[in-house]
Short mmCIF file of C-alpha atoms in Angstrom, two decimals:
data_model
loop_
_atom_site.label_atom_id
_atom_site.label_comp_id
_atom_site.label_asym_id
_atom_site.label_seq_id
_atom_site.Cartn_x
_atom_site.Cartn_y
_atom_site.Cartn_z
CA UNK A 1 -40.08 6.09 -34.96
CA UNK A 2 -40.13 2.69 -36.62
CA UNK A 3 -40.69 -0.53 -34.77
CA UNK A 4 -37.11 -1.54 -35.67
CA UNK A 5 -35.72 1.63 -34.09
CA UNK A 6 -37.80 1.11 -30.95
CA UNK A 7 -36.49 -2.42 -30.68
CA UNK A 8 -32.91 -1.21 -31.14
CA UNK A 9 -33.31 1.44 -28.42
CA UNK A 10 -34.89 -1.09 -26.07
CA UNK A 11 -32.08 -3.53 -26.73
CA UNK A 12 -29.48 -0.83 -26.07
CA UNK A 13 -31.17 0.19 -22.84
CA UNK A 14 -31.34 -3.42 -21.69
CA UNK A 15 -27.65 -3.88 -22.51
CA UNK A 16 -26.74 -0.73 -20.57
CA UNK A 17 -28.80 -1.82 -17.57
CA UNK A 18 -27.15 -5.23 -17.71
CA UNK A 19 -23.72 -3.62 -17.76
CA UNK A 20 -24.65 -1.45 -14.78
CA UNK A 21 -25.90 -4.50 -12.89
CA UNK A 22 -22.63 -6.34 -13.55
CA UNK A 23 -20.61 -3.29 -12.52
CA UNK A 24 -22.68 -2.94 -9.35
CA UNK A 25 -22.13 -6.59 -8.52
CA UNK A 26 -18.36 -6.17 -8.98
CA UNK A 27 -18.35 -3.10 -6.72
CA UNK A 28 -20.26 -4.92 -3.99
CA UNK A 29 -17.88 -7.88 -4.19
CA UNK A 30 -14.82 -5.63 -4.07
CA UNK A 31 -15.99 -3.96 -0.86
CA UNK A 32 -15.38 -7.31 0.83
CA UNK A 33 -16.79 -8.72 4.06
CA UNK A 34 -17.30 -7.76 7.69
CA UNK A 35 -15.69 -9.61 10.59
CA UNK A 36 -17.93 -12.14 12.31
CA UNK A 37 -17.56 -15.20 14.53
CA UNK A 38 -14.00 -15.90 15.65
CA UNK A 39 -12.65 -12.95 13.65
CA UNK A 40 -14.97 -10.58 15.52
CA UNK A 41 -14.00 -12.21 18.82
CA UNK A 42 -10.35 -11.40 18.11
CA UNK A 43 -11.22 -7.78 17.33
CA UNK A 44 -12.99 -7.43 20.66
CA UNK A 45 -9.89 -8.65 22.49
CA UNK A 46 -7.60 -6.10 20.84
CA UNK A 47 -6.38 -3.11 22.86
CA UNK A 48 -6.81 -1.02 19.69
CA UNK A 49 -10.53 -1.89 19.29
CA UNK A 50 -13.30 -0.22 21.23
CA UNK A 51 -16.84 1.04 20.59
CA UNK A 52 -16.96 -0.96 17.38
CA UNK A 53 -13.88 0.55 15.70
CA UNK A 54 -10.08 0.55 15.74
CA UNK A 55 -8.23 3.61 17.03
CA UNK A 56 -4.76 5.06 16.67
CA UNK A 57 -2.66 5.46 19.79
CA UNK A 58 -2.42 9.19 19.06
CA UNK A 59 -5.47 11.21 18.09
CA UNK A 60 -5.54 12.90 14.67
CA UNK A 61 -7.49 15.64 12.90
CA UNK A 62 -7.51 14.51 9.26
CA UNK A 63 -11.29 14.38 8.86
CA UNK A 64 -11.95 18.09 9.48
CA UNK A 65 -14.41 19.31 6.77
CA UNK A 66 -12.64 22.65 6.27
CA UNK A 67 -9.34 20.88 5.63
CA UNK A 68 -10.95 18.58 3.08
CA UNK A 69 -12.35 21.57 1.18
CA UNK A 70 -8.82 22.98 1.05
CA UNK A 71 -7.59 19.67 -0.38
CA UNK A 72 -10.17 19.85 -3.19
CA UNK A 73 -9.06 23.39 -3.99
CA UNK A 74 -5.43 22.26 -4.21
CA UNK A 75 -6.45 19.43 -6.52
CA UNK A 76 -8.02 21.98 -8.87
CA UNK A 77 -5.12 24.42 -8.67
CA UNK A 78 -2.37 21.82 -9.27
CA UNK A 79 -4.02 19.72 -11.98
CA UNK A 80 -1.23 20.18 -14.55
CA UNK A 81 1.59 19.01 -12.24
CA UNK A 82 0.16 15.77 -10.83
CA UNK A 83 1.05 13.52 -13.77
CA UNK A 84 4.37 12.95 -15.57
CA UNK A 85 4.82 14.58 -18.97
CA UNK A 86 6.47 11.50 -20.50
CA UNK A 87 5.99 7.73 -20.00
CA UNK A 88 7.35 6.37 -16.73
CA UNK A 89 10.26 3.99 -17.41
CA UNK A 90 9.51 0.42 -16.35
CA UNK A 91 11.92 -2.52 -16.02
CA UNK A 92 10.06 -5.60 -17.21
CA UNK A 93 12.78 -8.23 -17.56
CA UNK A 94 11.99 -11.57 -15.89
CA UNK A 95 14.51 -12.94 -13.38
CA UNK A 96 15.21 -16.14 -11.55
CA UNK A 97 14.32 -16.01 -7.85
CA UNK A 98 17.10 -14.86 -5.53
CA UNK A 99 18.01 -17.82 -3.31
CA UNK A 100 20.35 -15.99 -0.94
CA UNK A 101 20.73 -12.52 0.52
CA UNK A 102 18.21 -9.68 0.64
CA UNK A 103 16.65 -8.23 -2.50
CA UNK A 104 13.70 -5.87 -3.02
CA UNK A 105 11.74 -5.30 -6.22
CA UNK A 106 9.41 -2.30 -6.28
CA UNK A 107 6.42 -2.69 -8.61
CA UNK A 108 5.05 0.83 -8.11
CA UNK A 109 3.05 2.54 -5.35
CA UNK A 110 3.31 0.30 -2.23
CA UNK A 111 3.66 -3.03 -4.06
CA UNK A 112 6.99 -4.78 -3.60
CA UNK A 113 8.57 -8.21 -3.54
CA UNK A 114 11.05 -8.94 -0.76
CA UNK A 115 13.35 -11.93 -1.31
CA UNK A 116 15.01 -12.79 1.99
CA UNK A 117 17.10 -15.96 2.32
CA UNK A 118 15.14 -17.48 -0.56
CA UNK A 119 11.75 -16.70 1.01
CA UNK A 120 9.58 -14.55 -1.27
CA UNK A 121 7.15 -12.11 0.37
CA UNK A 122 4.81 -9.97 -1.72
CA UNK A 123 3.80 -6.71 -0.04
CA UNK A 124 0.52 -4.85 -0.73
CA UNK A 125 0.20 -6.25 -4.27
CA UNK A 126 -2.08 -4.17 -6.51
CA UNK A 127 -2.07 -5.27 -10.15
CA UNK A 128 -5.42 -3.69 -11.03
CA UNK A 129 -5.71 -0.85 -13.51
CA UNK A 130 -7.49 1.31 -10.92
CA UNK A 131 -7.35 1.55 -7.14
CA UNK A 132 -11.09 1.63 -6.74
CA UNK A 133 -14.01 -0.71 -6.06
CA UNK A 134 -14.94 -0.20 -9.73
CA UNK A 135 -13.00 -1.26 -12.81
CA UNK A 136 -14.40 1.76 -14.65
CA UNK A 137 -13.89 4.78 -12.38
CA UNK A 138 -11.31 5.83 -9.83
CA UNK A 139 -7.56 6.62 -9.87
CA UNK A 140 -5.99 4.93 -12.91
CA UNK A 141 -2.41 3.66 -12.87
CA UNK A 142 0.15 5.84 -14.65
CA UNK A 143 2.41 3.01 -15.83
CA UNK A 144 2.08 -0.61 -16.87
CA UNK A 145 2.67 -3.37 -14.34
CA UNK A 146 6.29 -4.49 -14.80
CA UNK A 147 5.50 -8.22 -14.74
CA UNK A 148 2.19 -10.01 -15.25
CA UNK A 149 1.01 -11.53 -12.00
CA UNK A 150 1.04 -14.97 -13.60
CA UNK A 151 4.80 -14.61 -14.21
CA UNK A 152 5.85 -13.40 -10.79
CA UNK A 153 6.92 -16.87 -9.71
CA UNK A 154 6.55 -18.65 -6.41
CA UNK A 155 5.28 -16.55 -3.50
CA UNK A 156 5.56 -17.80 0.08
CA UNK A 157 3.50 -15.05 1.72
CA UNK A 158 1.36 -12.07 0.80
CA UNK A 159 1.58 -9.28 3.39
CA UNK A 160 -1.14 -6.60 3.55
CA UNK A 161 -0.84 -3.32 5.48
CA UNK A 162 -4.54 -2.37 5.50
CA UNK A 163 -7.70 -2.56 3.45
CA UNK A 164 -7.70 0.64 1.36
CA UNK A 165 -8.09 0.00 -2.37
CA UNK A 166 -4.58 1.17 -3.27
CA UNK A 167 -3.18 -1.53 -0.95
CA UNK A 168 -5.71 -4.36 -1.16
CA UNK A 169 -7.06 -5.28 -4.60
CA UNK A 170 -9.70 -7.99 -4.89
CA UNK A 171 -8.73 -9.30 -8.33
CA UNK A 172 -5.04 -9.45 -7.39
CA UNK A 173 -5.79 -11.35 -4.17
CA UNK A 174 -8.06 -13.82 -5.94
CA UNK A 175 -5.44 -14.46 -8.62
CA UNK A 176 -2.68 -15.02 -6.06
CA UNK A 177 -4.88 -17.35 -4.02
CA UNK A 178 -5.54 -19.42 -7.12
CA UNK A 179 -2.03 -19.56 -8.59
CA UNK A 180 -0.02 -20.12 -5.40
CA UNK A 181 -0.15 -21.73 -1.98
CA UNK A 182 0.99 -18.53 -0.27
CA UNK A 183 -0.27 -17.60 3.16
CA UNK A 184 -1.83 -14.15 3.63
CA UNK A 185 -0.67 -12.12 6.63
CA UNK A 186 -3.14 -9.32 7.32
CA UNK A 187 -4.13 -6.98 10.16
CA UNK A 188 -7.10 -7.89 12.36
CA UNK A 189 -10.42 -7.93 10.52
CA UNK A 190 -8.96 -7.86 7.00
CA UNK A 191 -9.38 -11.63 6.83
CA UNK A 192 -13.13 -11.06 6.41
CA UNK A 193 -12.47 -9.51 2.99
CA UNK A 194 -10.38 -12.49 1.96
CA UNK A 195 -13.07 -14.85 3.23
CA UNK A 196 -15.58 -13.09 0.97
CA UNK A 197 -13.23 -13.51 -2.00
CA UNK A 198 -12.79 -17.25 -1.53
CA UNK A 199 -9.33 -17.41 0.06
CA UNK A 200 -9.25 -20.57 2.23
CA UNK A 201 -9.42 -19.63 5.91
CA UNK A 202 -6.41 -21.77 6.84
CA UNK A 203 -4.22 -19.60 4.59
CA UNK A 204 -5.22 -16.33 6.27
CA UNK A 205 -3.23 -15.24 9.35
CA UNK A 206 -4.66 -12.17 11.09
CA UNK A 207 -2.36 -10.14 13.31
CA UNK A 208 -2.72 -7.50 15.98
CA UNK A 209 0.24 -5.17 16.53
CA UNK A 210 3.24 -7.19 17.74
CA UNK A 211 1.76 -10.50 16.54
CA UNK A 212 4.01 -12.45 14.20
CA UNK A 213 4.36 -15.68 12.23
CA UNK A 214 7.28 -17.61 10.77
CA UNK A 215 7.31 -18.10 7.00
CA UNK A 216 10.10 -20.40 5.88
CA UNK A 217 12.52 -19.09 8.47
CA UNK A 218 11.53 -15.42 8.11
CA UNK A 219 9.67 -13.84 11.01
CA UNK A 220 6.87 -11.52 9.84
CA UNK A 221 5.56 -9.20 12.56
CA UNK A 222 2.82 -6.54 12.50
CA UNK A 223 3.78 -3.32 14.28
CA UNK A 224 2.03 -0.07 15.08
CA UNK A 225 1.13 2.39 12.33
CA UNK A 226 -0.95 5.56 12.38
CA UNK A 227 -3.64 5.49 9.72
CA UNK A 228 -7.27 4.39 9.23
CA UNK A 229 -9.23 1.80 7.23
CA UNK A 230 -12.43 1.24 5.31
CA UNK A 231 -13.70 0.08 1.93
CA UNK A 232 -17.41 0.87 2.02
CA UNK A 233 -19.25 3.46 4.09
CA UNK A 234 -17.91 2.05 7.36
CA UNK A 235 -14.58 3.37 8.61
CA UNK A 236 -12.01 1.74 10.93
CA UNK A 237 -13.67 -1.66 11.15
CA UNK A 238 -10.32 -3.34 10.41
CA UNK A 239 -6.82 -2.69 11.72
CA UNK A 240 -3.85 -1.14 9.87
CA UNK A 241 -0.18 -2.02 10.39
CA UNK A 242 3.41 -1.63 9.35
CA UNK A 243 5.44 -4.84 9.12
CA UNK A 244 8.86 -6.16 10.13
CA UNK A 245 10.43 -8.97 8.08
CA UNK A 246 13.37 -10.59 9.82
CA UNK A 247 15.61 -13.38 8.54
CA UNK A 248 19.22 -14.58 8.88
CA UNK A 249 20.39 -12.31 6.05
CA UNK A 250 18.72 -9.12 7.19
CA UNK A 251 15.75 -7.13 8.40
CA UNK A 252 13.18 -5.13 6.47
CA UNK A 253 10.78 -2.46 7.68
CA UNK A 254 7.67 -1.95 5.52
CA UNK A 255 5.72 1.16 6.49
CA UNK A 256 2.59 0.41 4.50
CA UNK A 257 0.54 3.60 4.82
CA UNK A 258 1.07 5.70 7.93
CA UNK A 259 1.55 9.13 9.32
CA UNK A 260 4.34 10.23 11.61
CA UNK A 261 3.87 9.37 15.29
CA UNK A 262 6.15 9.06 18.34
CA UNK A 263 6.61 5.32 18.08
CA UNK A 264 9.41 4.77 15.59
CA UNK A 265 12.22 4.89 18.14
CA UNK A 266 10.49 2.15 20.15
CA UNK A 267 9.92 0.01 17.03
CA UNK A 268 13.57 0.41 16.10
CA UNK A 269 14.72 -0.52 19.59
CA UNK A 270 12.51 -3.63 19.72
CA UNK A 271 12.83 -4.86 16.13
CA UNK A 272 15.76 -3.07 14.47
CA UNK A 273 18.20 -2.07 13.31
CA UNK A 274 17.06 -2.64 9.74
CA UNK A 275 18.99 -3.18 6.55
CA UNK A 276 16.33 -1.51 4.40
CA UNK A 277 13.15 0.45 5.10
CA UNK A 278 10.37 0.74 2.54
CA UNK A 279 8.87 4.08 3.54
CA UNK A 280 5.74 5.79 2.24
CA UNK A 281 6.70 9.23 0.91
CA UNK A 282 3.77 10.27 -1.31
CA UNK A 283 0.04 11.07 -1.21
CA UNK A 284 0.63 13.64 1.53
CA UNK A 285 -1.10 16.95 2.12
CA UNK A 286 -1.21 19.44 5.01
CA UNK A 287 -4.72 18.22 5.80
CA UNK A 288 -3.50 14.63 6.21
CA UNK A 289 -0.41 15.20 8.36
CA UNK A 290 -1.37 12.57 10.91
CA UNK A 291 -2.14 9.74 8.45
CA UNK A 292 0.40 10.15 5.58
CA UNK A 293 4.14 10.66 5.94
CA UNK A 294 5.64 13.47 3.93
CA UNK A 295 9.21 13.00 2.60
CA UNK A 296 10.90 14.79 5.48
CA UNK A 297 8.93 12.78 8.03
CA UNK A 298 9.88 9.57 6.22
CA UNK A 299 13.55 10.47 6.68
CA UNK A 300 13.04 11.32 10.35
CA UNK A 301 11.16 8.06 10.93
CA UNK A 302 13.95 6.11 9.21
CA UNK A 303 16.53 7.71 11.47
CA UNK A 304 14.53 6.79 14.56
CA UNK A 305 14.00 3.24 13.32
CA UNK A 306 17.71 2.83 12.56
CA UNK A 307 16.25 1.93 9.20
CA UNK A 308 19.35 1.52 7.02
CA UNK A 309 18.79 2.01 3.29
CA UNK A 310 15.63 4.02 2.59
CA UNK A 311 13.55 2.97 -0.42
CA UNK A 312 10.61 5.29 -1.15
CA UNK A 313 7.20 3.74 -1.84
CA UNK A 314 3.62 5.03 -2.08
CA UNK A 315 4.31 7.39 -4.96
CA UNK A 316 4.60 7.37 -8.78
CA UNK A 317 1.74 5.03 -9.74
CA UNK A 318 -1.60 6.64 -8.78
CA UNK A 319 -2.65 10.27 -8.40
CA UNK A 320 -4.00 10.37 -4.84
CA UNK A 321 -2.98 13.83 -3.61
CA UNK A 322 -2.56 17.35 -5.03
CA UNK A 323 1.24 17.52 -4.82
CA UNK A 324 3.34 17.41 -8.04
CA UNK A 325 4.09 13.92 -9.34
CA UNK A 326 7.87 13.81 -8.71
CA UNK A 327 7.93 16.07 -5.65
CA UNK A 328 8.01 13.19 -3.12
CA UNK A 329 11.33 11.81 -4.31
CA UNK A 330 12.85 15.25 -4.93
CA UNK A 331 12.06 16.40 -1.38
CA UNK A 332 13.14 13.03 0.00
CA UNK A 333 16.61 13.24 -1.53
CA UNK A 334 17.20 16.71 -0.10
CA UNK A 335 16.13 15.65 3.41
CA UNK A 336 18.08 12.38 3.25
CA UNK A 337 21.27 14.12 2.14
CA UNK A 338 20.95 16.61 4.98
CA UNK A 339 20.62 13.78 7.50
CA UNK A 340 23.10 11.26 6.08
CA UNK A 341 20.43 8.67 5.21
CA UNK A 342 21.29 6.41 2.24
CA UNK A 343 18.56 6.19 -0.40
CA UNK A 344 17.85 3.90 -3.35
CA UNK A 345 15.23 4.97 -5.89
CA UNK A 346 14.90 2.03 -8.28
CA UNK A 347 12.95 2.20 -11.48
CA UNK A 348 9.59 0.50 -11.37
CA UNK A 349 10.29 -3.24 -11.65
CA UNK A 350 14.02 -3.01 -10.89
CA UNK A 351 15.38 -5.52 -8.37
CA UNK A 352 17.70 -4.05 -5.73
CA UNK A 353 20.41 -6.05 -3.98
CA UNK A 354 20.32 -4.31 -0.61
CA UNK A 355 24.00 -5.06 -0.03
CA UNK A 356 24.88 -3.26 -3.30
CA UNK A 357 22.17 -0.67 -3.99
CA UNK A 358 22.17 1.07 -7.38
CA UNK A 359 23.48 4.58 -7.85
CA UNK A 360 20.87 7.29 -8.26
CA UNK A 361 20.15 8.04 -11.92
CA UNK A 362 17.24 10.52 -11.59
CA UNK A 363 15.04 8.47 -13.94
CA UNK A 364 11.96 10.40 -12.74
CA UNK A 365 13.29 13.49 -14.53
CA UNK A 366 12.75 11.62 -17.82
CA UNK A 367 9.01 11.24 -17.16
#
């Protein structure tokens, strides 16, 4: 081997090690922070927090090892059905902000923009190419983002349901913090991640269940959900929540990520009825019954909430479960029709006027 070749190999190895170091640094940053000081004090005062972790009101069984092995087998068996055969249609036209009424724009998965009486609230925004701590590995998005984050316009508040990577994306949060003066409403403990990413503390509002804040005349309230949390090796160190958005022109229920539990009737009685409910319908599996709604459970929960128009979220964008790609919406429509629940299934990026929802056009059959 010539000296020149040895130098080239050494240079390549050094470059690879440098790339790994940068990737490792990015992963560590993306994991976020751990609550301390006043944030930890608030955790300790929460009825949901004990023995160093948050707990659901109702006990679940989703971490059973045998069940997880079954999930892996289903992933192998259903590999050819989990992605669309054709490109997913995306609506990318820019629009002026809606100054009146209630409008919802779904950007894929659980990301949505609610425009209520001119107040613009961005829910679980994930603009990253992967929902992962790494930019190089992990579930990759199946469609382009409809609108670049820099063109989304003014945002009054960013609302986060919990800290899993498909709902809380470091790069998206950092970009929004830099390009807007939005406040960030998050469940207890999640503020520590935002602290680590440079979001000013005065713009971060942490909420326990039933805590709320006013944003430009819209009341934003965290309510009970049944799920879990964690970005690194530690689980359940931060809270999870669904959210209620209430203004003069209407009310919105945002499920975030949750399983079915006997609390929806109470939430509906205390906070409803709702004009529209953004309900998670995908990423379900028999092993995860207590932490992810399936389509039929989403319909039942909407009925108990008195949820109005049902808009399905938490499907389409990332492969996170072994079920077929379009199955969530197909099962949802059957269950909704049987129970008289109105449904809107907009294309990714399409803005819905809740008072005049679009007719169903089965666009998912084209993908």
